[in-house]
Amino acid sequence: MAQTSMAQSKPKVVVTRKLPDPVEARMRELFDVELNASDEPLTSEQLIEAVQRAQVLVPTVTDRIDSRILARAGPDLKLIANFGAGVDNIDVATANARNIVVTNTPGVLTEDTADMTMALILATARRVVEGAQVVQGHQFTGWSPTWMLGRRIWGKRLGVIGMGRIGQAVARRARAFGLTIHYHNRRPVQPAISSALEATYWESLDQMLARVDVVSVNCPHTPATFHLLSARRLRLLQPHAIVVNTARGEVIDEAALANMLARGELAGAGLDVYEHEPHINPKLMKLPNVVLLPHMGSATVEGRIDMGEKVLVNIKTFLDGHRPPDRVIPAML
Ligand code: 8YV
């Protein structure tokens, strides 16, 4: 009885997917929390029910919190604490207009995502997955001087699209691999950062694309970046170029990319994210010159626990009446 009344006095938090055990344990201690042990993504009907009863909703990239869902939110919903850095799954402007604060988890997945970007650059240029498949398929019959040749990355030019935290972390790694850094961003980064990276700023994305050997997409998906790599821009790339994306699929016209790769107009692509996730353009699936991963850029044990801790701090700070550290405001997007 005492326990029930204590639980009732705690804030109601609804979490849409299964989170790491230590994060869920802490949530149980702090909140009247509804967890999702099955990890089945919620249907939109279930999401509507969740926003009707929750004070705090903890969604992930697989939940689309659009204006239709927000219109059905109950009067108690005050915070959407996203488990993830990208917030393109949430209509932040509509949430704010309804007095619902939105937070995310920036910073803690930077290094892991940059590692995966580097892994995709190397795997695509050096045919790592193809090679592994040859061995596992028992087809390795011996070395040959002209077999399984990839492309050298040392000495090549990397064009980073979006020089935020993750773009900079990719650039730092790429320099150690002998790539020179070029980048396109809304504005140049601070001189101390660009000089440490010896990075060249290209105000014109078109001009940068025509000159680089490797492109890495590291910008968020917003209305301004939807299909930033359009069919027209992809055609500006040199035929030996490779494209890597660990950000959001929507930034690239996936069908145009698949067509160019199939026609040999681009050398390869390493993709961790897709325009219509989890659906992947069937043409891409058939190509030998692509490395396709299932959105696992931030998938480390440490990263997911850190993300959960960020969510906890954001909820706690907000419920204690302060501005949460990772509040997202539409002007930032
Ligand atoms: C997360 C991501 O796994 O944080 C992001 O923006 O893309 C991923 O690394 C996912 O968003 C969790 O919701």
mmCIF file of C-alpha atoms and ligand atoms in Angstrom:
data_model
loop_
_atom_site.group_PDB
_atom_site.id
_atom_site.type_symbol
_atom_site.label_atom_id
_atom_site.label_comp_id
_atom_site.label_asym_id
_atom_site.label_seq_id
_atom_site.Cartn_x
_atom_site.Cartn_y
_atom_site.Cartn_z
ATOM 1 C CA MET A 1 0.000 0.000 0.000
ATOM 2 C CA ALA A 2 2.770 2.394 1.014
ATOM 3 C CA GLN A 3 4.634 1.366 -2.127
ATOM 4 C CA THR A 4 1.648 2.096 -4.352
ATOM 5 C CA SER A 5 1.175 5.584 -3.018
ATOM 6 C CA MET A 6 4.912 6.258 -3.402
ATOM 7 C CA ALA A 7 4.784 5.038 -6.984
ATOM 8 C CA GLN A 8 1.817 7.304 -7.620
ATOM 9 C CA SER A 9 3.696 10.329 -6.381
ATOM 10 C CA LYS A 10 6.532 9.652 -8.775
ATOM 11 C CA PRO A 11 6.369 11.133 -12.263
ATOM 12 C CA LYS A 12 4.988 8.882 -14.992
ATOM 13 C CA VAL A 13 7.667 8.109 -17.574
ATOM 14 C CA VAL A 14 6.930 5.960 -20.622
ATOM 15 C CA VAL A 15 9.899 4.441 -22.468
ATOM 16 C CA THR A 16 9.140 3.117 -25.942
ATOM 17 C CA ARG A 17 11.990 0.606 -26.419
ATOM 18 C CA LYS A 18 14.139 -1.674 -24.274
ATOM 19 C CA LEU A 19 17.097 0.285 -22.857
ATOM 20 C CA PRO A 20 20.322 -1.072 -21.258
ATOM 21 C CA ASP A 21 19.700 -2.778 -17.896
ATOM 22 C CA PRO A 22 21.532 -0.198 -15.694
ATOM 23 C CA VAL A 23 19.521 2.604 -17.300
ATOM 24 C CA GLU A 24 16.219 0.802 -16.766
ATOM 25 C CA ALA A 25 17.187 0.002 -13.150
ATOM 26 C CA ARG A 26 17.852 3.687 -12.423
ATOM 27 C CA MET A 27 14.596 4.670 -14.107
ATOM 28 C CA ARG A 28 12.698 2.248 -11.867
ATOM 29 C CA GLU A 29 14.266 3.862 -8.811
ATOM 30 C CA LEU A 30 13.508 7.421 -9.835
ATOM 31 C CA PHE A 31 10.222 7.291 -11.686
ATOM 32 C CA ASP A 32 6.916 5.531 -12.060
ATOM 33 C CA VAL A 33 8.265 4.078 -15.277
ATOM 34 C CA GLU A 34 6.683 1.934 -17.975
ATOM 35 C CA LEU A 35 9.366 -0.025 -19.777
ATOM 36 C CA ASN A 36 9.093 -2.085 -22.931
ATOM 37 C CA ALA A 37 10.528 -5.502 -22.054
ATOM 38 C CA SER A 38 9.580 -6.966 -25.458
ATOM 39 C CA ASP A 39 11.368 -4.137 -27.337
ATOM 40 C CA GLU A 40 8.602 -4.289 -29.987
ATOM 41 C CA PRO A 41 8.277 -0.815 -31.566
ATOM 42 C CA LEU A 42 4.987 0.862 -30.603
ATOM 43 C CA THR A 43 2.271 1.216 -33.236
ATOM 44 C CA SER A 44 0.997 4.759 -33.760
ATOM 45 C CA GLU A 45 -2.134 3.832 -31.736
ATOM 46 C CA GLN A 46 0.105 2.695 -28.859
ATOM 47 C CA LEU A 47 2.168 5.890 -29.178
ATOM 48 C CA ILE A 48 -1.006 7.965 -28.897
ATOM 49 C CA GLU A 49 -1.980 6.048 -25.751
ATOM 50 C CA ALA A 50 1.528 6.634 -24.395
ATOM 51 C CA VAL A 51 1.440 10.421 -24.913
ATOM 52 C CA GLN A 52 -1.989 10.485 -23.283
ATOM 53 C CA ARG A 53 -0.851 8.987 -19.991
ATOM 54 C CA ALA A 54 2.824 10.045 -19.757
ATOM 55 C CA GLN A 55 4.357 13.070 -18.099
ATOM 56 C CA VAL A 56 7.608 12.230 -19.819
ATOM 57 C CA LEU A 57 7.965 10.212 -23.013
ATOM 58 C CA VAL A 58 11.317 8.594 -23.888
ATOM 59 C CA PRO A 59 11.177 7.726 -27.596
ATOM 60 C CA THR A 60 13.884 6.579 -30.020
ATOM 61 C CA VAL A 61 14.582 7.016 -33.708
ATOM 62 C CA THR A 62 11.946 4.351 -34.478
ATOM 63 C CA ASP A 63 9.079 6.455 -33.060
ATOM 64 C CA ARG A 64 7.616 9.141 -35.295
ATOM 65 C CA ILE A 65 6.292 11.825 -32.957
ATOM 66 C CA ASP A 66 4.586 14.028 -35.536
ATOM 67 C CA SER A 67 1.913 16.706 -35.197
ATOM 68 C CA ARG A 68 -0.835 14.063 -35.451
ATOM 69 C CA ILE A 69 0.532 12.228 -32.410
ATOM 70 C CA LEU A 70 1.233 15.473 -30.522
ATOM 71 C CA ALA A 71 -2.330 16.688 -31.147
ATOM 72 C CA ARG A 72 -3.538 13.715 -29.087
ATOM 73 C CA ALA A 73 -1.110 14.289 -26.176
ATOM 74 C CA GLY A 74 -2.629 14.440 -22.709
ATOM 75 C CA PRO A 75 -2.349 17.546 -20.512
ATOM 76 C CA ASP A 76 0.367 15.938 -18.359
ATOM 77 C CA LEU A 77 2.910 15.447 -21.142
ATOM 78 C CA LYS A 78 5.588 18.045 -20.529
ATOM 79 C CA LEU A 79 8.823 16.476 -21.739
ATOM 80 C CA ILE A 80 9.958 14.317 -24.643
ATOM 81 C CA ALA A 81 13.419 13.076 -23.693
ATOM 82 C CA ASN A 82 14.663 11.455 -26.905
ATOM 83 C CA PHE A 83 17.067 8.527 -26.551
ATOM 84 C CA GLY A 84 19.246 9.636 -29.481
ATOM 85 C CA ALA A 85 21.035 12.663 -30.844
ATOM 86 C CA GLY A 86 19.015 13.130 -34.027
ATOM 87 C CA VAL A 87 15.537 14.560 -33.448
ATOM 88 C CA ASP A 88 14.172 14.325 -36.993
ATOM 89 C CA ASN A 89 11.711 11.759 -35.623
ATOM 90 C CA ILE A 90 10.064 14.507 -33.553
ATOM 91 C CA ASP A 91 8.134 17.595 -34.670
ATOM 92 C CA VAL A 92 9.998 19.842 -32.216
ATOM 93 C CA ALA A 93 8.258 23.081 -33.283
ATOM 94 C CA THR A 94 4.797 21.602 -32.716
ATOM 95 C CA ALA A 95 5.887 20.093 -29.390
ATOM 96 C CA ASN A 96 7.234 23.465 -28.198
ATOM 97 C CA ALA A 97 4.062 25.218 -29.362
ATOM 98 C CA ARG A 98 2.164 22.814 -27.087
ATOM 99 C CA ASN A 99 4.532 23.616 -24.189
ATOM 100 C CA ILE A 100 6.306 20.295 -24.428
ATOM 101 C CA VAL A 101 10.077 20.474 -24.019
ATOM 102 C CA VAL A 102 12.255 18.215 -26.201
ATOM 103 C CA THR A 103 15.737 16.976 -25.250
ATOM 104 C CA ASN A 104 18.268 14.725 -26.982
ATOM 105 C CA THR A 105 21.576 12.977 -26.183
ATOM 106 C CA PRO A 106 24.388 14.788 -28.019
ATOM 107 C CA GLY A 107 28.110 14.281 -27.423
ATOM 108 C CA VAL A 108 28.103 10.768 -26.002
ATOM 109 C CA LEU A 109 27.862 9.005 -29.363
ATOM 110 C CA THR A 110 30.353 11.194 -31.233
ATOM 111 C CA GLU A 111 33.425 8.958 -31.015
ATOM 112 C CA ASP A 112 31.550 5.713 -31.683
ATOM 113 C CA THR A 113 29.824 7.150 -34.748
ATOM 114 C CA ALA A 114 33.122 8.573 -36.028
ATOM 115 C CA ASP A 115 34.749 5.140 -35.566
ATOM 116 C CA MET A 116 32.000 3.528 -37.613
ATOM 117 C CA THR A 117 32.380 6.183 -40.311
ATOM 118 C CA MET A 118 36.093 5.397 -40.559
ATOM 119 C CA ALA A 119 35.288 1.672 -40.587
ATOM 120 C CA LEU A 120 32.943 2.229 -43.549
ATOM 121 C CA ILE A 121 35.482 4.347 -45.424
ATOM 122 C CA LEU A 122 38.115 1.638 -45.020
ATOM 123 C CA ALA A 123 35.742 -1.268 -45.629
ATOM 124 C CA THR A 124 34.359 0.290 -48.815
ATOM 125 C CA ALA A 125 37.680 1.449 -50.286
ATOM 126 C CA ARG A 126 39.545 -1.765 -49.386
ATOM 127 C CA ARG A 127 36.721 -4.274 -50.088
ATOM 128 C CA VAL A 128 36.856 -5.672 -46.555
ATOM 129 C CA VAL A 129 33.407 -7.285 -46.606
ATOM 130 C CA GLU A 130 33.885 -8.795 -50.065
ATOM 131 C CA GLY A 131 37.187 -10.280 -48.913
ATOM 132 C CA ALA A 132 35.668 -11.738 -45.768
ATOM 133 C CA GLN A 133 32.853 -13.270 -47.833
ATOM 134 C CA VAL A 134 35.374 -14.947 -50.141
ATOM 135 C CA VAL A 135 37.055 -16.623 -47.178
ATOM 136 C CA GLN A 136 33.842 -17.600 -45.428
ATOM 137 C CA GLY A 137 32.465 -18.914 -48.720
ATOM 138 C CA HIS A 138 35.532 -21.233 -48.965
ATOM 139 C CA GLN A 139 36.591 -19.491 -52.196
ATOM 140 C CA PHE A 140 40.083 -18.407 -51.200
ATOM 141 C CA THR A 141 42.285 -20.487 -53.451
ATOM 142 C CA GLY A 142 45.464 -18.425 -53.123
ATOM 143 C CA TRP A 143 47.028 -14.993 -53.527
ATOM 144 C CA SER A 144 47.220 -13.168 -56.854
ATOM 145 C CA PRO A 145 48.908 -9.837 -57.712
ATOM 146 C CA THR A 146 45.851 -8.394 -59.434
ATOM 147 C CA TRP A 147 43.022 -9.835 -57.354
ATOM 148 C CA MET A 148 40.839 -7.995 -54.788
ATOM 149 C CA LEU A 149 42.413 -4.618 -55.504
ATOM 150 C CA GLY A 150 40.776 -1.758 -53.672
ATOM 151 C CA ARG A 151 41.739 1.898 -53.634
ATOM 152 C CA ARG A 152 44.344 3.518 -51.391
ATOM 153 C CA ILE A 153 42.918 6.093 -48.994
ATOM 154 C CA TRP A 154 46.243 7.626 -47.856
ATOM 155 C CA GLY A 155 46.832 10.924 -49.675
ATOM 156 C CA LYS A 156 43.207 11.251 -50.815
ATOM 157 C CA ARG A 157 40.759 14.066 -50.155
ATOM 158 C CA LEU A 158 37.900 13.618 -47.699
ATOM 159 C CA GLY A 159 34.876 15.920 -48.007
ATOM 160 C CA VAL A 160 32.911 16.091 -44.758
ATOM 161 C CA ILE A 161 29.333 17.339 -45.058
ATOM 162 C CA GLY A 162 28.433 18.776 -41.648
ATOM 163 C CA MET A 163 31.393 19.748 -39.487
ATOM 164 C CA GLY A 164 29.734 19.424 -36.073
ATOM 165 C CA ARG A 165 30.991 17.200 -33.283
ATOM 166 C CA ILE A 166 30.825 14.002 -35.325
ATOM 167 C CA GLY A 167 32.230 15.560 -38.509
ATOM 168 C CA GLN A 168 35.206 16.886 -36.558
ATOM 169 C CA ALA A 169 35.779 13.503 -34.892
ATOM 170 C CA VAL A 170 35.759 11.870 -38.348
ATOM 171 C CA ALA A 171 38.212 14.492 -39.632
ATOM 172 C CA ARG A 172 40.605 13.855 -36.709
ATOM 173 C CA ARG A 173 40.648 10.144 -37.457
ATOM 174 C CA ALA A 174 40.914 10.635 -41.219
ATOM 175 C CA ARG A 175 44.014 12.781 -40.810
ATOM 176 C CA ALA A 176 45.736 9.928 -39.012
ATOM 177 C CA PHE A 177 44.973 7.805 -42.097
ATOM 178 C CA GLY A 178 46.634 10.386 -44.362
ATOM 179 C CA LEU A 179 43.517 11.979 -45.844
ATOM 180 C CA THR A 180 43.319 15.750 -46.308
ATOM 181 C CA ILE A 181 40.220 17.389 -44.895
ATOM 182 C CA HIS A 182 37.675 19.426 -46.835
ATOM 183 C CA TYR A 183 34.312 20.333 -45.436
ATOM 184 C CA HIS A 184 31.014 21.967 -46.194
ATOM 185 C CA ASN A 185 29.002 23.458 -43.359
ATOM 186 C CA ARG A 186 26.487 26.259 -42.905
ATOM 187 C CA ARG A 187 29.413 28.356 -41.693
ATOM 188 C CA PRO A 188 33.151 27.805 -41.209
ATOM 189 C CA VAL A 189 34.214 26.235 -37.918
ATOM 190 C CA GLN A 190 36.364 28.218 -35.519
ATOM 191 C CA PRO A 191 39.865 28.934 -36.855
ATOM 192 C CA ALA A 192 41.497 26.943 -34.017
ATOM 193 C CA ILE A 193 39.557 23.843 -35.107
ATOM 194 C CA SER A 194 40.132 24.212 -38.844
ATOM 195 C CA SER A 195 43.832 24.957 -38.452
ATOM 196 C CA ALA A 196 44.350 21.932 -36.158
ATOM 197 C CA LEU A 197 42.710 19.799 -38.848
ATOM 198 C CA GLU A 198 44.300 21.770 -41.720
ATOM 199 C CA ALA A 199 40.779 21.717 -43.091
ATOM 200 C CA THR A 200 39.594 23.589 -46.182
ATOM 201 C CA TYR A 201 36.121 25.146 -45.993
ATOM 202 C CA TRP A 202 33.938 25.013 -49.083
ATOM 203 C CA GLU A 203 30.989 27.338 -48.970
ATOM 204 C CA SER A 204 29.821 25.717 -52.193
ATOM 205 C CA LEU A 205 28.980 22.054 -51.689
ATOM 206 C CA ASP A 206 28.898 21.617 -55.470
ATOM 207 C CA GLN A 207 32.488 22.768 -55.810
ATOM 208 C CA MET A 208 33.690 20.551 -52.978
ATOM 209 C CA LEU A 209 31.983 17.450 -54.373
ATOM 210 C CA ALA A 210 33.754 17.788 -57.713
ATOM 211 C CA ARG A 211 37.152 17.705 -56.007
ATOM 212 C CA VAL A 212 36.997 15.038 -53.276
ATOM 213 C CA ASP A 213 37.641 11.279 -53.362
ATOM 214 C CA VAL A 214 35.612 10.311 -50.306
ATOM 215 C CA VAL A 215 32.406 11.985 -49.071
ATOM 216 C CA SER A 216 31.206 11.535 -45.490
ATOM 217 C CA VAL A 217 27.710 12.665 -44.533
ATOM 218 C CA ASN A 218 27.702 13.901 -40.920
ATOM 219 C CA CYS A 219 24.939 16.494 -40.835
ATOM 220 C CA PRO A 220 21.498 16.094 -39.243
ATOM 221 C CA HIS A 221 18.397 15.514 -41.335
ATOM 222 C CA THR A 222 16.355 18.710 -41.430
ATOM 223 C CA PRO A 223 14.123 20.208 -44.134
ATOM 224 C CA ALA A 224 17.259 22.048 -45.360
ATOM 225 C CA THR A 225 19.367 18.886 -45.690
ATOM 226 C CA PHE A 226 16.733 16.547 -47.195
ATOM 227 C CA HIS A 227 18.327 15.140 -50.396
ATOM 228 C CA LEU A 228 21.277 17.508 -50.011
ATOM 229 C CA LEU A 229 23.088 14.854 -52.042
ATOM 230 C CA SER A 230 20.525 14.983 -54.842
ATOM 231 C CA ALA A 231 20.882 13.204 -58.184
ATOM 232 C CA ARG A 232 22.350 16.394 -59.648
ATOM 233 C CA ARG A 233 24.942 16.751 -56.873
ATOM 234 C CA LEU A 234 25.872 13.055 -56.925
ATOM 235 C CA ARG A 235 26.710 13.488 -60.615
ATOM 236 C CA LEU A 236 29.286 16.141 -59.649
ATOM 237 C CA LEU A 237 31.376 13.469 -57.904
ATOM 238 C CA GLN A 238 34.291 11.872 -59.725
ATOM 239 C CA PRO A 239 33.644 8.269 -60.827
ATOM 240 C CA HIS A 240 36.306 6.917 -58.466
ATOM 241 C CA ALA A 241 34.665 8.611 -55.436
ATOM 242 C CA ILE A 242 33.033 6.748 -52.566
ATOM 243 C CA VAL A 243 30.145 7.991 -50.415
ATOM 244 C CA VAL A 244 29.751 7.135 -46.740
ATOM 245 C CA ASN A 245 26.695 7.947 -44.598
ATOM 246 C CA THR A 246 26.380 7.416 -40.841
ATOM 247 C CA ALA A 247 23.979 10.353 -40.314
ATOM 248 C CA ARG A 248 20.522 10.004 -41.837
ATOM 249 C CA GLY A 249 19.437 8.294 -45.038
ATOM 250 C CA GLU A 250 17.189 11.173 -46.041
ATOM 251 C CA VAL A 251 20.231 13.392 -46.714
ATOM 252 C CA ILE A 252 20.996 11.303 -49.849
ATOM 253 C CA ASP A 253 18.672 10.560 -52.764
ATOM 254 C CA GLU A 254 19.040 6.810 -52.202
ATOM 255 C CA ALA A 255 17.479 5.772 -55.526
ATOM 256 C CA ALA A 256 19.809 8.088 -57.472
ATOM 257 C CA LEU A 257 22.812 6.783 -55.522
ATOM 258 C CA ALA A 258 21.836 3.159 -56.200
ATOM 259 C CA ASN A 259 21.428 3.852 -59.928
ATOM 260 C CA MET A 260 24.820 5.538 -60.186
ATOM 261 C CA LEU A 261 26.549 2.744 -58.282
ATOM 262 C CA ALA A 262 24.876 0.123 -60.484
ATOM 263 C CA ARG A 263 26.024 1.943 -63.629
ATOM 264 C CA GLY A 264 29.607 2.250 -62.343
ATOM 265 C CA GLU A 265 29.376 6.047 -62.194
ATOM 266 C CA LEU A 266 30.582 5.965 -58.575
ATOM 267 C CA ALA A 267 33.155 3.574 -57.106
ATOM 268 C CA GLY A 268 31.312 2.576 -53.937
ATOM 269 C CA ALA A 269 29.237 3.458 -50.905
ATOM 270 C CA GLY A 270 29.307 2.600 -47.217
ATOM 271 C CA LEU A 271 25.912 3.137 -45.624
ATOM 272 C CA ASP A 272 24.704 2.733 -42.056
ATOM 273 C CA VAL A 273 21.420 4.604 -42.566
ATOM 274 C CA TYR A 274 18.692 4.571 -45.214
ATOM 275 C CA GLU A 275 16.046 6.862 -46.576
ATOM 276 C CA HIS A 276 13.134 4.580 -45.661
ATOM 277 C CA GLU A 277 14.564 2.591 -42.752
ATOM 278 C CA PRO A 278 14.457 -0.355 -42.244
ATOM 279 C CA HIS A 279 13.616 -0.725 -45.953
ATOM 280 C CA ILE A 280 16.693 -0.590 -48.186
ATOM 281 C CA ASN A 281 16.571 0.087 -51.904
ATOM 282 C CA PRO A 282 16.680 -3.448 -53.446
ATOM 283 C CA LYS A 283 19.175 -2.262 -56.077
ATOM 284 C CA LEU A 284 21.677 -1.433 -53.335
ATOM 285 C CA MET A 285 21.321 -4.899 -51.842
ATOM 286 C CA LYS A 286 22.528 -6.527 -55.070
ATOM 287 C CA LEU A 287 25.671 -4.420 -55.555
ATOM 288 C CA PRO A 288 29.154 -5.728 -54.775
ATOM 289 C CA ASN A 289 30.654 -2.246 -54.312
ATOM 290 C CA VAL A 290 28.608 -1.294 -51.230
ATOM 291 C CA VAL A 291 28.989 -1.984 -47.527
ATOM 292 C CA LEU A 292 25.577 -1.897 -45.858
ATOM 293 C CA LEU A 293 25.163 -1.804 -42.073
ATOM 294 C CA PRO A 294 21.934 -1.852 -40.013
ATOM 295 C CA HIS A 295 22.064 1.626 -38.329
ATOM 296 C CA MET A 296 24.681 0.632 -35.756
ATOM 297 C CA GLY A 297 26.922 3.714 -35.703
ATOM 298 C CA SER A 298 26.352 4.383 -32.006
ATOM 299 C CA ALA A 299 25.819 0.753 -31.028
ATOM 300 C CA THR A 300 28.370 0.233 -28.263
ATOM 301 C CA VAL A 301 27.576 -0.917 -24.733
ATOM 302 C CA GLU A 302 29.268 2.194 -23.340
ATOM 303 C CA GLY A 303 27.552 4.551 -25.764
ATOM 304 C CA ARG A 304 24.058 3.244 -25.105
ATOM 305 C CA ILE A 305 24.561 3.468 -21.320
ATOM 306 C CA ASP A 306 25.900 7.028 -21.695
ATOM 307 C CA MET A 307 22.873 7.909 -23.834
ATOM 308 C CA GLY A 308 20.600 6.524 -21.126
ATOM 309 C CA GLU A 309 22.400 8.552 -18.482
ATOM 310 C CA LYS A 310 21.901 11.679 -20.556
ATOM 311 C CA VAL A 311 18.194 10.900 -20.788
ATOM 312 C CA LEU A 312 18.052 10.450 -16.994
ATOM 313 C CA VAL A 313 19.837 13.754 -16.335
ATOM 314 C CA ASN A 314 17.562 15.579 -18.769
ATOM 315 C CA ILE A 315 14.421 14.169 -17.120
ATOM 316 C CA LYS A 316 15.643 14.756 -13.577
ATOM 317 C CA THR A 317 16.799 18.319 -14.245
ATOM 318 C CA PHE A 318 13.520 19.144 -15.954
ATOM 319 C CA LEU A 319 11.380 17.635 -13.194
ATOM 320 C CA ASP A 320 13.429 19.531 -10.596
ATOM 321 C CA GLY A 321 12.314 22.728 -12.313
ATOM 322 C CA HIS A 322 15.497 23.583 -14.219
ATOM 323 C CA ARG A 323 16.327 23.874 -17.885
ATOM 324 C CA PRO A 324 17.520 20.421 -19.021
ATOM 325 C CA PRO A 325 21.099 20.464 -20.363
ATOM 326 C CA ASP A 326 20.195 19.043 -23.778
ATOM 327 C CA ARG A 327 17.063 20.986 -24.615
ATOM 328 C CA VAL A 328 16.515 21.151 -28.373
ATOM 329 C CA ILE A 329 15.166 24.366 -29.812
ATOM 330 C CA PRO A 330 14.023 24.533 -33.438
ATOM 331 C CA ALA A 331 16.445 27.427 -34.194
ATOM 332 C CA MET A 332 19.339 25.013 -33.515
ATOM 333 C CA LEU A 333 18.187 22.589 -36.206
HETATM 334 C C1 8YV B 1 20.732 6.076 -32.273
HETATM 335 C C2 8YV B 1 21.242 7.898 -33.954
HETATM 336 O O1 8YV B 1 20.981 4.731 -32.193
HETATM 337 O O2 8YV B 1 21.362 9.168 -31.980
HETATM 338 C C3 8YV B 1 21.117 9.138 -33.159
HETATM 339 O O3 8YV B 1 20.744 10.173 -33.770
HETATM 340 O O4 8YV B 1 21.109 7.910 -35.117
HETATM 341 C C4 8YV B 1 21.548 6.561 -33.412
HETATM 342 O O5 8YV B 1 22.916 6.499 -33.198
HETATM 343 C C5 8YV B 1 19.266 6.287 -32.410
HETATM 344 O O6 8YV B 1 18.932 7.553 -32.801
HETATM 345 C C6 8YV B 1 18.576 6.019 -31.108
HETATM 346 O O7 8YV B 1 17.320 6.622 -31.056
#
